[in-house]
Amino acid sequence: MIRTKLTTTAAVTAAAALLLTGCGRSADGPAAGEALELSDDAAAGTVTVWAQGTEGEALKEFVAPFEEANPDVEVEVTSIPWDSAQNKYQTAIAGGSTPDIGMLGSDWLPGFATALTPVPSEIDTSGIFPFAVESANIDGTLLGVPWYVETRVIFHRTDLMKEAGFEEFPTDWDGLKELARAYKEKAGADFGIAIPAGGWNGFIGTLPFDYSGGAEVMDADQQEWTIDTPEMVQSLEYLKSYFDEGLADNRPSTETGSASANLVSGSVPMFLSGPWDIGGLETAGGPGFEDKFDVAMIPAAPGATSKSFAAGANLAVFKGAENPDAAWKLIEWLNQPEVQVDWFETVRDLPAQQSSWEDDALTSDPMIAVFGEQLESVGIAPTVSTWSEVSAAADTQMERIFRGGADVQETLTELQATADGLGTSR
Amino acid sequence: MTAQLAPVVASAEVAPDPAPRSPVRRARRSRGSAGRILVYAILLVTLVGTLIPFVWMFLGSVKTEQELRQRPPTWWPQTFTWDNFAAWFGRLDIGTFFVNSIVVAVFTVLGTLLFCSMVGYALAKLEFPGKRLLFGLVLVTLMVPGVVTFVPLFVVVSRLGLVSTYVALILPFLVGPLGVFLMRQFIGEIPDSLIEAARIDGASEIRIFLRIVLPLCGPALATLAILTFLSSWNNFLWPLVVAQSEDMYTLPVALSLYSVGQNATNYGVLLAGSVLVITPVLLLFLALQKYFIRGITTTGIK
């Protein structure tokens, strides 16, 4: 069932991509065109917005103050399911029936670049996390405004950690491994930590460790793949040792929620995840469980600094937008630091505006504070259009290393060749 | 035809009718045979295997989210809750989604029955130049997976200005190669003499089709109706893409919208929603089961 769905998704994506590139060529080149000059008047007319899941549901009520401040504007929000959302946007672009504003996952922009318009210069993005702005910067043109961000940290059981003889969460790789071993040997856990052993997005799952070991997937100006570097070999050898020593399960369940279920039961007391799992674990663990777990920054390799993987969502305006002026004004409003704090309190999305993080709502929550600290040092996925193919090829290779015990250096050399073959074209 | 039989046999096990009871008694009277017991043992195992997912769904829909995520999982709910259903009836406009799903499914089924049997009749019984080629073309489209035509189909619908309408949800599914094939094969089995007799009596082609052919096609129509209804009821991707406002969403789209997040799934709401989506279909199937199985048996004899 899930298999068919994946195949369907893949085929539709491929078909839409063909159509998109086809359209791109027939239109006036891949250039995004000129940015709109915003009028000085208040926003007016109808603005249509597509937003996924919880964000879509909450946004309908949330825009009320904007509508009050601009009496002539009406914001129409359609909430769409996360499942196959990317397909929905792709087909809408191909069919020319897009809304004004779309909420696009930060890694979707390279693929959608030809359908989006540049951010007007009136919108100030200087206060936003630089990594988030970078994710919306395609070929030197800013195509979206970061709305919220997320990053990965280590969720762990504090009560079992004490049982295992640890007071503080380790900050280096050796310490993390000792803790994993102690969880297993002294605190009755089946495995020390959950590490993705391949499968969809398995490579992204290893990136927090790769980054914290000094490795990068591409060079700084995204001209070349840097996959078979000694740093990457080192971090994957490190992760592989968890599987070899029985500290991580190489056949983990990939079902949503299984990692948090294993943390609650204590069978695997550590996993990497984003801010959504704070609420997820409180639900799964029931009353009182919030005192039994905590989050910590990704431990770093000797001589390196902790650096996690970050993503999020951008708001972008489509070329076919009927009301781009009001659309950009709505995006500008959603990006004001105080509105971002309200949004955090509404749906717990982490603000993209750095100054929002000084608000009590965020500083008073110790777990959120850890995310804030980690966000100071993060890396994003490459913004080249071949990344999705490279990432998929890498997922397979990760599986060969972690499950099949393949040699890390050899596998990475092979992956480097695959990536070079796919190129870095956008 | 064999391809059609397989799923039907499987679903026939869902609810064994009183009918099997009498053979059991008869078997016991005739000193029971080991083979018969073995057959029933196999049937029982398959029955349990078929029912377990449904039982899990019904029991899970009244569990709390915490219990659903518990390892090891529980069978019987420890704490009984209606919250998952309350989420559907309180917060969400489930009535609209239901009406949309029903309208789309009913019109799709009616259209499919009418058009597929008409085309099937023409291809089976009428003589006209290019008939074999036409049938060949129908068979060829059977080989083209739906996803290949998905985006072009949407572009057409979009350019016609039909996005977010019932027409867009129904029109593309009104006639399909599988239905045409099924009906053509079935109508082909009807003796030519019947149709010729009617023609000699002066009946028009429309009249022959409506009064002679259609009534004889009952079993095939029942099969086609159920298959079409199920695929329309479960269709997710097309309604998702075509419905651009929430009041045009169908049940599967709503189910996904309210329970599957980007990084987390609300299993309680998902299971409760599934109960609401599946129950009507299940009841419909149980009600029609007798006709359905009878249809299959007559088809089998031919």
XYZ file of C-alpha atoms in Angstrom:
728
model
C 0.000 0.000 0.000
C 2.651 2.477 1.091
C 4.841 1.204 -1.681
C 2.253 1.943 -4.363
C 1.783 5.400 -2.878
C 5.496 6.093 -3.029
C 5.700 4.901 -6.613
C 2.715 7.046 -7.504
C 4.295 10.040 -5.811
C 7.576 9.467 -7.591
C 5.927 9.095 -10.978
C 3.780 12.198 -10.535
C 6.794 14.146 -9.357
C 8.739 13.026 -12.413
C 5.883 13.877 -14.766
C 5.417 17.288 -13.151
C 9.141 17.942 -13.287
C 9.152 17.176 -17.015
C 6.281 19.535 -17.546
C 7.845 22.206 -15.355
C 11.142 22.164 -17.188
C 9.216 22.132 -20.455
C 7.337 25.234 -19.411
C 10.504 26.856 -18.158
C 12.106 26.567 -21.555
C 9.143 27.874 -23.493
C 8.841 30.871 -21.135
C 11.422 33.629 -21.179
C 14.297 31.650 -19.701
C 14.902 30.403 -16.177
C 15.500 33.897 -14.798
C 13.057 34.732 -12.041
C 12.302 38.163 -13.458
C 12.133 41.513 -11.738
C 11.045 41.907 -8.146
C 7.762 43.681 -7.590
C 7.819 47.206 -6.207
C 5.371 47.305 -3.323
C 2.828 50.121 -3.212
C 2.613 52.422 -0.195
C -1.116 51.807 0.225
C -2.662 49.394 2.663
C -3.100 45.839 1.391
C -6.365 45.359 -0.496
C -8.249 42.644 -2.318
C -8.309 38.903 -1.779
C -5.133 37.008 -0.946
C -5.198 33.233 -1.361
C -2.830 31.172 0.765
C -2.116 27.449 0.825
C -0.644 26.181 4.055
C -0.094 22.629 5.227
C -1.583 20.805 8.210
C -1.593 22.574 11.575
C -0.229 25.790 10.096
C -3.069 25.920 7.591
C -5.700 25.350 10.251
C -4.307 27.933 12.664
C -3.494 30.597 10.090
C -7.174 31.243 9.277
C -7.836 32.810 12.677
C -4.320 34.099 13.133
C -4.513 36.647 10.285
C -7.432 38.512 11.911
C -5.219 41.424 13.165
C -3.792 41.829 9.654
C -7.296 42.009 8.198
C -8.275 44.572 10.848
C -5.270 46.738 10.042
C -6.051 46.500 6.320
C -9.855 46.691 6.129
C -9.981 46.151 2.366
C -8.094 42.891 2.414
C -9.492 39.407 2.710
C -7.182 36.472 3.384
C -8.415 33.097 2.172
C -6.459 30.226 3.672
C -6.826 26.691 2.352
C -5.257 24.068 4.563
C -3.852 21.177 2.589
C -2.566 17.807 3.829
C 1.196 17.335 4.277
C 0.880 13.986 2.567
C 1.645 14.599 -1.146
C 1.614 18.387 -0.607
C 4.603 18.766 -2.894
C 2.665 16.969 -5.671
C -0.249 19.295 -5.196
C 1.950 22.355 -5.666
C 3.696 20.796 -8.657
C 0.498 19.942 -10.493
C -0.972 23.344 -9.658
C 2.094 25.025 -11.155
C 1.855 22.843 -14.270
C -1.851 23.607 -14.613
C -1.435 27.307 -13.884
C -3.837 27.269 -10.937
C -1.584 28.298 -8.074
C -2.647 30.433 -5.097
C -0.971 33.768 -4.338
C 1.103 32.463 -1.449
C 2.423 28.966 -0.904
C 4.059 27.496 2.177
C 7.049 25.653 0.764
C 9.369 23.305 2.614
C 12.824 24.889 2.669
C 14.228 22.145 0.420
C 11.515 22.516 -2.269
C 12.666 25.880 -3.589
C 15.330 24.670 -6.042
C 12.684 22.574 -7.820
C 10.066 25.339 -7.842
C 12.411 28.212 -8.715
C 10.974 28.869 -12.201
C 7.460 29.283 -10.802
C 8.277 31.820 -8.077
C 8.814 35.574 -7.999
C 11.724 37.332 -6.250
C 11.227 38.861 -2.814
C 10.679 42.657 -3.108
C 13.485 44.788 -1.707
C 11.057 46.427 0.751
C 10.904 43.226 2.782
C 13.650 43.219 5.391
C 15.262 39.814 5.869
C 18.321 41.031 7.772
C 17.004 39.853 11.150
C 16.283 36.307 9.975
C 18.648 33.397 10.691
C 21.249 33.545 7.880
C 20.985 29.796 7.173
C 17.232 30.161 6.593
C 17.705 33.056 4.169
C 20.354 30.999 2.405
C 17.831 28.178 1.885
C 15.585 30.610 -0.029
C 18.410 32.065 -2.063
C 18.468 30.273 -5.386
C 21.221 31.354 -7.779
C 21.589 34.684 -6.068
C 17.884 35.535 -6.098
C 15.827 35.441 -2.907
C 12.648 33.534 -3.815
C 10.954 33.146 -0.454
C 10.830 34.526 3.058
C 11.614 32.061 5.857
C 8.556 31.588 8.052
C 9.688 29.126 10.681
C 12.804 27.048 11.260
C 13.600 23.719 12.853
C 16.708 21.773 13.708
C 17.647 18.402 15.154
C 18.877 17.843 18.693
C 19.247 14.712 20.838
C 16.205 13.699 22.867
C 17.185 11.503 25.807
C 15.872 9.964 29.023
C 17.240 11.878 32.029
C 16.064 9.385 34.666
C 17.752 6.464 32.911
C 20.834 8.620 32.358
C 21.283 8.943 36.117
C 20.740 5.212 36.467
C 23.491 4.732 33.896
C 25.819 6.859 36.009
C 25.830 10.113 34.006
C 25.076 13.509 35.542
C 25.630 15.719 32.493
C 24.852 15.009 28.879
C 28.133 14.517 26.979
C 29.337 17.152 24.511
C 31.817 15.039 22.562
C 31.603 11.880 20.477
C 33.455 9.612 22.896
C 31.189 10.684 25.724
C 28.069 10.044 23.661
C 29.208 6.526 22.892
C 29.988 5.824 26.534
C 26.529 7.037 27.453
C 24.967 4.810 24.794
C 26.890 1.847 26.194
C 25.929 2.707 29.766
C 22.241 2.994 28.805
C 22.469 -0.498 27.374
C 24.565 -2.128 30.090
C 23.400 -0.365 33.249
C 19.936 1.016 32.503
C 18.405 -2.016 30.795
C 17.995 -0.506 27.346
C 18.020 -2.712 24.241
C 20.022 -0.151 22.270
C 21.781 3.068 23.267
C 20.595 5.381 20.514
C 18.389 5.361 17.406
C 20.305 6.193 14.224
C 18.604 5.899 10.823
C 20.096 2.864 9.099
C 19.192 3.917 5.558
C 15.824 4.186 3.910
C 14.133 7.435 2.921
C 16.033 10.461 4.275
C 18.542 8.153 5.974
C 21.402 10.329 4.758
C 19.860 13.526 6.121
C 19.612 11.658 9.433
C 23.409 11.356 9.528
C 24.051 15.019 8.621
C 24.035 16.380 12.227
C 26.985 14.060 12.946
C 28.687 14.770 9.618
C 28.422 18.512 10.233
C 29.583 18.144 13.855
C 32.634 16.274 12.580
C 33.594 19.104 10.218
C 32.270 17.457 7.037
C 30.202 19.267 4.400
C 28.179 17.835 1.528
C 29.204 20.631 -0.884
C 31.821 23.332 -0.946
C 30.874 26.841 0.188
C 29.749 28.222 -3.184
C 27.997 24.952 -4.115
C 30.141 24.225 -7.155
C 31.346 20.771 -6.112
C 30.261 17.783 -4.089
C 32.564 17.058 -1.132
C 31.354 13.625 -0.139
C 34.477 11.458 -0.060
C 36.397 13.739 2.314
C 38.309 12.358 5.344
C 35.868 14.192 7.659
C 32.850 12.465 6.100
C 34.620 9.090 6.300
C 35.420 9.755 9.946
C 31.854 10.639 10.947
C 30.310 7.699 9.101
C 32.918 5.320 10.559
C 31.880 6.696 13.936
C 28.182 6.072 13.275
C 28.944 2.648 11.795
C 30.706 1.650 15.022
C 27.383 2.044 16.881
C 25.857 -0.604 14.647
C 28.940 -2.837 14.771
C 29.025 -2.729 18.576
C 25.309 -3.381 18.936
C 24.600 0.076 20.368
C 22.153 0.957 17.582
C 19.514 -1.167 15.864
C 20.260 -1.703 12.187
C 16.669 -2.830 11.537
C 14.739 -0.022 13.248
C 11.046 0.481 12.610
C 10.602 3.400 10.237
C 6.987 3.950 11.225
C 6.180 7.490 12.471
C 6.226 7.673 16.225
C 8.165 4.455 16.822
C 11.293 6.318 17.966
C 9.328 8.254 20.578
C 7.513 5.079 21.644
C 10.887 3.382 22.198
C 12.129 6.337 24.234
C 9.019 6.207 26.417
C 9.366 2.454 26.994
C 13.084 2.914 27.651
C 14.191 0.355 25.072
C 16.053 3.004 23.007
C 16.564 6.029 25.271
C 18.116 8.466 22.738
C 17.085 9.713 19.287
C 17.606 12.732 17.060
C 14.559 14.801 16.242
C 13.075 18.254 15.877
C 10.954 20.534 18.099
C 7.696 18.736 17.237
C 8.746 15.743 19.338
C 8.641 17.748 22.588
C 4.853 17.721 22.314
C 4.914 14.252 20.782
C 6.786 12.785 23.760
C 4.569 14.556 26.296
C 1.533 12.958 24.607
C 3.145 9.549 24.258
C 4.571 9.516 27.775
C 1.474 10.796 29.549
C 1.334 12.989 32.678
C 4.637 13.392 34.539
C 6.795 12.238 31.652
C 8.012 15.773 30.896
C 10.401 15.423 33.880
C 11.941 12.245 32.496
C 13.372 13.494 29.220
C 15.386 16.422 27.960
C 17.081 17.660 24.806
C 20.770 18.341 24.232
C 22.912 19.749 21.472
C 24.634 17.380 19.049
C 27.992 16.261 20.517
C 30.993 17.237 18.381
C 34.043 15.331 17.145
C 37.400 16.191 18.760
C 38.452 19.620 17.502
C 35.097 20.359 15.854
C 32.040 22.291 17.033
C 28.479 21.090 17.381
C 26.577 21.781 14.181
C 23.178 20.302 13.411
C 20.992 20.015 10.338
C 18.316 22.680 9.926
C 15.264 23.133 7.732
C 11.927 24.893 7.944
C 9.371 26.469 5.665
C 9.395 29.532 3.439
C 6.533 31.668 2.236
C 6.709 32.394 -1.460
C 4.587 34.187 -4.057
C 3.876 32.408 -7.344
C 4.291 33.977 -10.771
C 0.610 33.453 -11.475
C -0.429 35.317 -8.310
C -3.423 37.580 -8.862
C -2.695 39.865 -5.937
C 1.086 39.907 -5.413
C 1.146 43.315 -3.718
C -1.158 42.318 -0.854
C 0.446 38.864 -0.743
C 3.898 40.292 -0.027
C 2.411 42.638 2.564
C 0.879 39.659 4.358
C 4.238 37.866 4.292
C 5.921 41.011 5.622
C 3.412 41.133 8.480
C 3.930 37.426 9.318
C 7.654 38.098 9.563
C 7.527 40.826 12.165
C 9.353 39.597 15.278
C 6.357 40.106 17.599
C 3.987 38.347 15.182
C 6.490 35.483 15.029
C 6.351 35.204 18.832
C 2.522 35.028 18.676
C 2.812 32.370 16.000
C 5.182 30.379 18.217
C 2.638 30.542 21.023
C -0.134 29.451 18.635
C 1.427 26.432 16.934
C 4.901 26.119 18.560
C 6.727 26.769 15.279
C 10.214 28.123 15.984
C 10.560 31.770 14.826
C 12.815 32.533 11.865
C 13.367 36.067 13.220
C 16.335 36.006 15.581
C 15.070 38.849 17.773
C 11.881 36.881 18.541
C 14.072 34.523 20.530
C 14.664 37.189 23.184
C 11.003 37.087 24.146
C 10.042 35.459 27.461
C 7.797 33.000 25.675
C 10.905 31.352 24.228
C 13.554 32.013 26.864
C 11.385 30.654 29.691
C 11.258 27.180 28.156
C 14.550 25.342 28.789
C 14.047 22.813 25.982
C 13.239 25.530 23.436
C 16.358 27.360 24.640
C 18.483 24.356 23.653
C 16.986 24.534 20.168
C 17.774 28.260 20.130
C 21.376 27.587 21.017
C 21.691 24.825 18.422
C 20.193 27.095 15.739
C 23.216 29.354 16.165
C 25.288 26.579 14.617
C 23.528 24.658 11.861
C 23.897 23.696 8.206
C 21.157 23.242 5.610
C 20.661 20.877 2.701
C 22.328 21.990 -0.559
C 20.102 24.240 -2.674
C 21.038 22.714 -6.025
C 18.318 20.950 -7.991
C 20.249 17.671 -8.176
C 20.299 17.378 -4.367
C 17.163 15.209 -4.219
C 18.769 12.657 -6.548
C 22.103 12.735 -4.717
C 20.281 12.408 -1.407
C 18.311 9.399 -2.662
C 21.503 7.729 -3.928
C 23.139 8.456 -0.567
C 20.234 6.838 1.323
C 20.936 3.576 -0.477
C 24.657 3.793 0.262
C 24.002 4.490 3.961
C 21.983 1.296 4.058
C 24.892 -0.602 2.530
C 27.257 0.762 5.178
C 25.059 0.411 8.260
C 23.192 -2.774 7.395
C 25.483 -4.488 4.950
C 28.749 -3.532 6.648
C 30.226 -2.089 3.426
C 33.535 -0.237 3.612
C 32.939 3.467 4.299
C 35.782 4.865 2.179
C 34.915 2.723 -0.846
C 31.197 3.468 -0.593
C 31.797 7.212 -0.328
C 34.145 7.172 -3.332
C 31.382 5.481 -5.280
C 28.810 7.997 -4.017
C 31.097 10.885 -4.921
C 31.281 9.550 -8.487
C 27.478 9.270 -8.625
C 27.099 12.834 -7.350
C 29.693 14.173 -9.796
C 27.798 12.426 -12.586
C 24.541 14.103 -11.531
C 26.341 17.432 -11.391
C 25.430 20.606 -9.557
C 23.248 22.247 -12.200
C 20.278 24.155 -10.934
C -12.176 -12.516 -16.132
C -9.867 -14.394 -13.782
C -8.333 -11.129 -12.695
C -11.793 -10.073 -11.605
C -12.444 -13.206 -9.624
C -9.462 -13.051 -7.341
C -10.382 -10.009 -5.196
C -13.974 -11.136 -5.075
C -13.136 -14.516 -3.618
C -11.006 -12.812 -1.001
C -13.741 -10.442 0.033
C -16.319 -13.179 0.119
C -14.583 -14.466 3.233
C -15.226 -11.270 5.101
C -18.583 -12.466 6.297
C -19.482 -16.101 5.826
C -23.263 -16.339 5.491
C -25.549 -18.768 7.248
C -25.223 -20.785 4.046
C -22.100 -22.769 5.045
C -23.873 -24.111 8.126
C -25.907 -26.769 6.380
C -22.956 -28.326 4.523
C -21.240 -28.625 7.907
C -24.099 -30.648 9.332
C -24.314 -32.770 6.258
C -20.601 -33.393 6.467
C -20.875 -34.489 10.087
C -23.710 -36.849 9.239
C -21.671 -38.471 6.520
C -19.043 -39.324 9.150
C -17.109 -36.085 8.443
C -14.109 -35.983 6.197
C -10.689 -34.726 7.215
C -10.524 -32.683 4.020
C -13.618 -30.738 4.921
C -12.314 -29.928 8.386
C -9.054 -28.783 6.842
C -10.919 -26.501 4.428
C -12.834 -24.930 7.296
C -9.687 -24.572 9.358
C -8.048 -22.695 6.495
C -11.152 -20.550 6.020
C -11.233 -19.773 9.737
C -7.585 -18.705 9.773
C -8.123 -16.465 6.719
C -11.256 -15.043 8.298
C -9.397 -14.133 11.472
C -6.553 -12.717 9.407
C -8.999 -10.562 7.455
C -10.849 -9.368 10.532
C -7.894 -8.478 12.769
C -7.076 -5.164 11.061
C -10.719 -4.105 11.350
C -10.907 -5.095 15.002
C -7.665 -3.210 15.639
C -9.067 -0.142 13.915
C -12.333 -0.168 15.865
C -10.623 -0.765 19.220
C -7.872 1.738 18.457
C -10.336 4.476 17.629
C -11.485 4.602 21.266
C -8.000 4.490 22.812
C -6.066 7.542 23.982
C -3.139 8.771 21.922
C -0.807 7.785 24.765
C -2.074 4.212 24.776
C -1.822 3.954 21.000
C 1.869 4.826 21.170
C 2.547 2.419 24.000
C 4.988 -0.476 23.569
C 4.056 -3.285 23.771
C 0.651 -2.388 22.296
C -2.572 -3.249 24.074
C -5.541 -5.017 22.528
C -8.391 -3.935 24.750
C -8.548 -0.172 25.514
C -7.330 0.545 29.048
C -9.064 3.892 29.117
C -12.085 4.308 26.930
C -12.421 7.663 25.166
C -14.660 9.245 22.537
C -12.232 12.160 22.081
C -11.010 10.954 18.709
C -14.538 10.941 17.345
C -15.287 14.230 19.071
C -12.405 15.736 17.090
C -14.179 14.763 13.886
C -17.669 15.872 14.835
C -16.810 18.874 16.971
C -14.040 20.631 15.103
C -14.319 19.391 11.569
C -16.951 19.754 8.959
C -17.232 16.053 8.308
C -20.735 16.384 6.802
C -19.404 18.326 3.821
C -16.643 15.802 3.184
C -19.160 12.970 3.404
C -21.546 14.589 0.953
C -18.682 15.283 -1.446
C -17.469 11.686 -1.301
C -20.977 10.319 -1.830
C -21.824 12.653 -4.716
C -18.559 11.830 -6.465
C -18.855 8.069 -5.880
C -22.513 7.808 -6.925
C -22.124 9.768 -10.145
C -18.894 7.995 -11.007
C -20.588 4.608 -10.544
C -23.701 5.549 -12.549
C -21.615 6.997 -15.365
C -19.284 4.028 -15.446
C -22.163 1.525 -15.544
C -23.908 3.354 -18.376
C -20.965 4.255 -20.581
C -18.883 1.114 -20.109
C -21.829 -1.144 -20.894
C -22.699 0.934 -23.971
C -19.165 0.767 -25.320
C -18.936 -2.878 -24.296
C -22.141 -3.690 -26.184
C -20.957 -1.920 -29.318
C -17.622 -3.698 -29.237
C -19.185 -7.103 -28.565
C -22.284 -7.199 -30.751
C -22.296 -4.490 -33.397
C -20.464 -4.792 -36.675
C -18.644 -1.727 -37.923
C -15.330 -1.019 -39.659
C -12.347 -0.550 -37.341
C -13.988 -2.440 -34.478
C -10.963 -4.632 -33.745
C -8.639 -1.644 -33.891
C -10.868 0.286 -31.513
C -10.967 -2.587 -29.047
C -7.209 -2.898 -29.373
C -6.855 0.770 -28.484
C -9.017 0.314 -25.408
C -6.819 -2.582 -24.320
C -3.688 -0.520 -24.907
C -4.912 2.253 -22.606
C -5.395 -0.446 -19.980
C -1.619 -0.820 -19.987
C -0.954 2.892 -19.383
C -0.650 3.561 -15.658
C -2.827 6.398 -14.385
C 0.091 8.382 -12.969
C 1.500 8.928 -16.451
C -1.573 10.839 -17.559
C -2.056 12.502 -14.191
C -0.387 15.850 -14.793
C -1.592 16.314 -18.399
C -5.104 15.461 -17.225
C -4.864 18.130 -14.554
C -3.591 20.665 -17.072
C -6.617 19.934 -19.281
C -9.035 20.229 -16.373
C -7.336 23.427 -15.251
C -7.454 25.041 -18.708
C -11.145 24.151 -18.977
C -11.629 26.167 -15.795
C -13.024 23.166 -13.932
C -10.631 23.170 -10.962
C -12.453 22.813 -7.630
C -15.730 21.567 -9.115
C -17.645 18.283 -8.872
C -17.269 17.952 -12.637
C -13.482 17.809 -12.266
C -13.806 15.167 -9.566
C -16.159 12.968 -11.607
C -15.589 13.504 -15.335
C -12.182 11.792 -15.721
C -13.534 8.568 -14.183
C -16.825 8.208 -16.086
C -15.491 5.604 -18.468
C -12.469 3.379 -18.059
C -10.803 0.661 -20.146
C -11.187 -1.952 -17.414
C -14.952 -1.443 -17.290
C -15.235 -1.532 -21.077
C -13.216 -4.732 -21.207
C -15.264 -6.350 -18.459
C -18.586 -5.452 -20.091
C -17.480 -6.441 -23.590
C -16.387 -9.876 -22.400
C -19.609 -10.405 -20.502
C -21.923 -9.179 -23.266
C -20.011 -11.342 -25.729
C -21.367 -14.405 -23.860
C -24.987 -13.432 -24.477
C -26.298 -15.589 -27.369
C -26.539 -13.711 -30.673
C -29.879 -15.410 -31.340
C -31.499 -13.467 -28.470
C -30.428 -10.153 -29.955
C -31.315 -11.214 -33.498
C -34.772 -12.317 -32.356
C -35.363 -8.890 -30.861
C -34.110 -7.236 -34.017
C -36.487 -9.342 -36.137
C -39.320 -8.288 -33.843
C -38.471 -4.711 -34.806
C -36.689 -3.495 -31.662
C -34.302 -0.564 -32.128
C -30.671 -0.876 -31.025
C -31.339 1.331 -27.994
C -34.287 -0.810 -27.052
C -32.290 -4.028 -27.476
C -29.558 -2.585 -25.310
C -31.879 -1.356 -22.580
C -34.423 -4.222 -22.526
C -32.420 -7.289 -23.534
C -28.740 -6.743 -22.891
C -28.660 -4.645 -19.717
C -31.020 -6.895 -17.693
C -28.844 -9.896 -18.567
C -25.718 -8.095 -17.408
C -26.725 -7.875 -13.745
C -23.772 -9.804 -12.328
C -21.199 -7.916 -14.400
C -22.799 -4.581 -13.546
C -22.748 -5.460 -9.840
C -19.055 -6.304 -10.018
C -18.254 -3.149 -11.927
C -20.350 -1.035 -9.551
C -18.550 -2.273 -6.460
C -15.086 -1.942 -7.999
C -15.811 1.580 -9.212
C -17.394 2.637 -5.947
C -14.426 1.423 -3.923
C -11.822 3.079 -6.122
C -13.760 6.343 -6.143
C -14.334 6.227 -2.374
C -10.642 5.586 -1.677
C -9.196 7.930 -4.291
C -6.778 10.364 -2.679
C -4.340 11.999 -5.077
C -6.758 13.293 -7.716
C -9.249 14.899 -5.284
C -6.295 16.349 -3.358
C -4.946 18.056 -6.437
C -8.238 19.091 -8.019
C -9.998 20.403 -4.909
C -8.456 23.762 -4.181
C -10.797 24.805 -1.410
C -11.657 22.793 1.669
C -15.384 22.603 0.900
C -14.542 20.392 -2.098
C -12.382 17.918 -0.128
C -13.440 14.286 -0.057
C -13.103 11.997 2.956
C -9.630 10.555 2.198
C -8.222 14.063 1.705
C -9.795 15.269 4.958
C -8.520 12.169 6.743
C -4.996 12.938 5.660
C -5.330 16.650 6.385
C -6.391 16.235 9.973
C -4.343 13.290 11.135
C -1.060 13.072 9.211
C 1.379 15.860 9.983
C 4.753 16.600 8.476
C 6.637 14.797 11.194
C 4.015 13.163 13.342
C 0.782 11.243 12.941
C -2.209 11.566 15.224
C -3.115 7.881 15.264
C -6.256 8.251 17.371
C -7.850 10.760 14.999
C -6.640 8.714 12.039
C -8.258 5.510 13.323
C -11.501 7.236 14.307
C -11.645 8.877 10.880
C -10.971 5.521 9.224
C -13.888 4.005 11.128
C -16.127 6.779 9.834
C -14.867 6.367 6.273
C -14.947 2.575 6.156
C -18.165 1.781 8.042
C -20.597 2.984 5.324
C -18.756 0.983 2.682
C -18.665 -2.042 4.924
C -22.413 -1.833 5.580
C -23.136 -1.345 1.896
C -21.051 -4.366 1.030
C -22.720 -6.540 3.661
C -26.132 -5.485 2.367
C -25.270 -6.200 -1.263
C -23.204 -9.265 -0.509
C -25.856 -11.771 -1.515
C -26.312 -10.277 -5.001
C -22.641 -9.826 -5.382
C -21.733 -13.417 -4.643
C -24.622 -14.706 -6.735
C -23.300 -12.569 -9.583
C -19.888 -14.125 -9.243
C -21.288 -17.642 -9.190
C -23.265 -17.151 -12.408
C -20.240 -15.545 -14.019
C -18.211 -18.533 -12.910
C -20.598 -21.043 -14.468
C -20.301 -19.337 -17.830
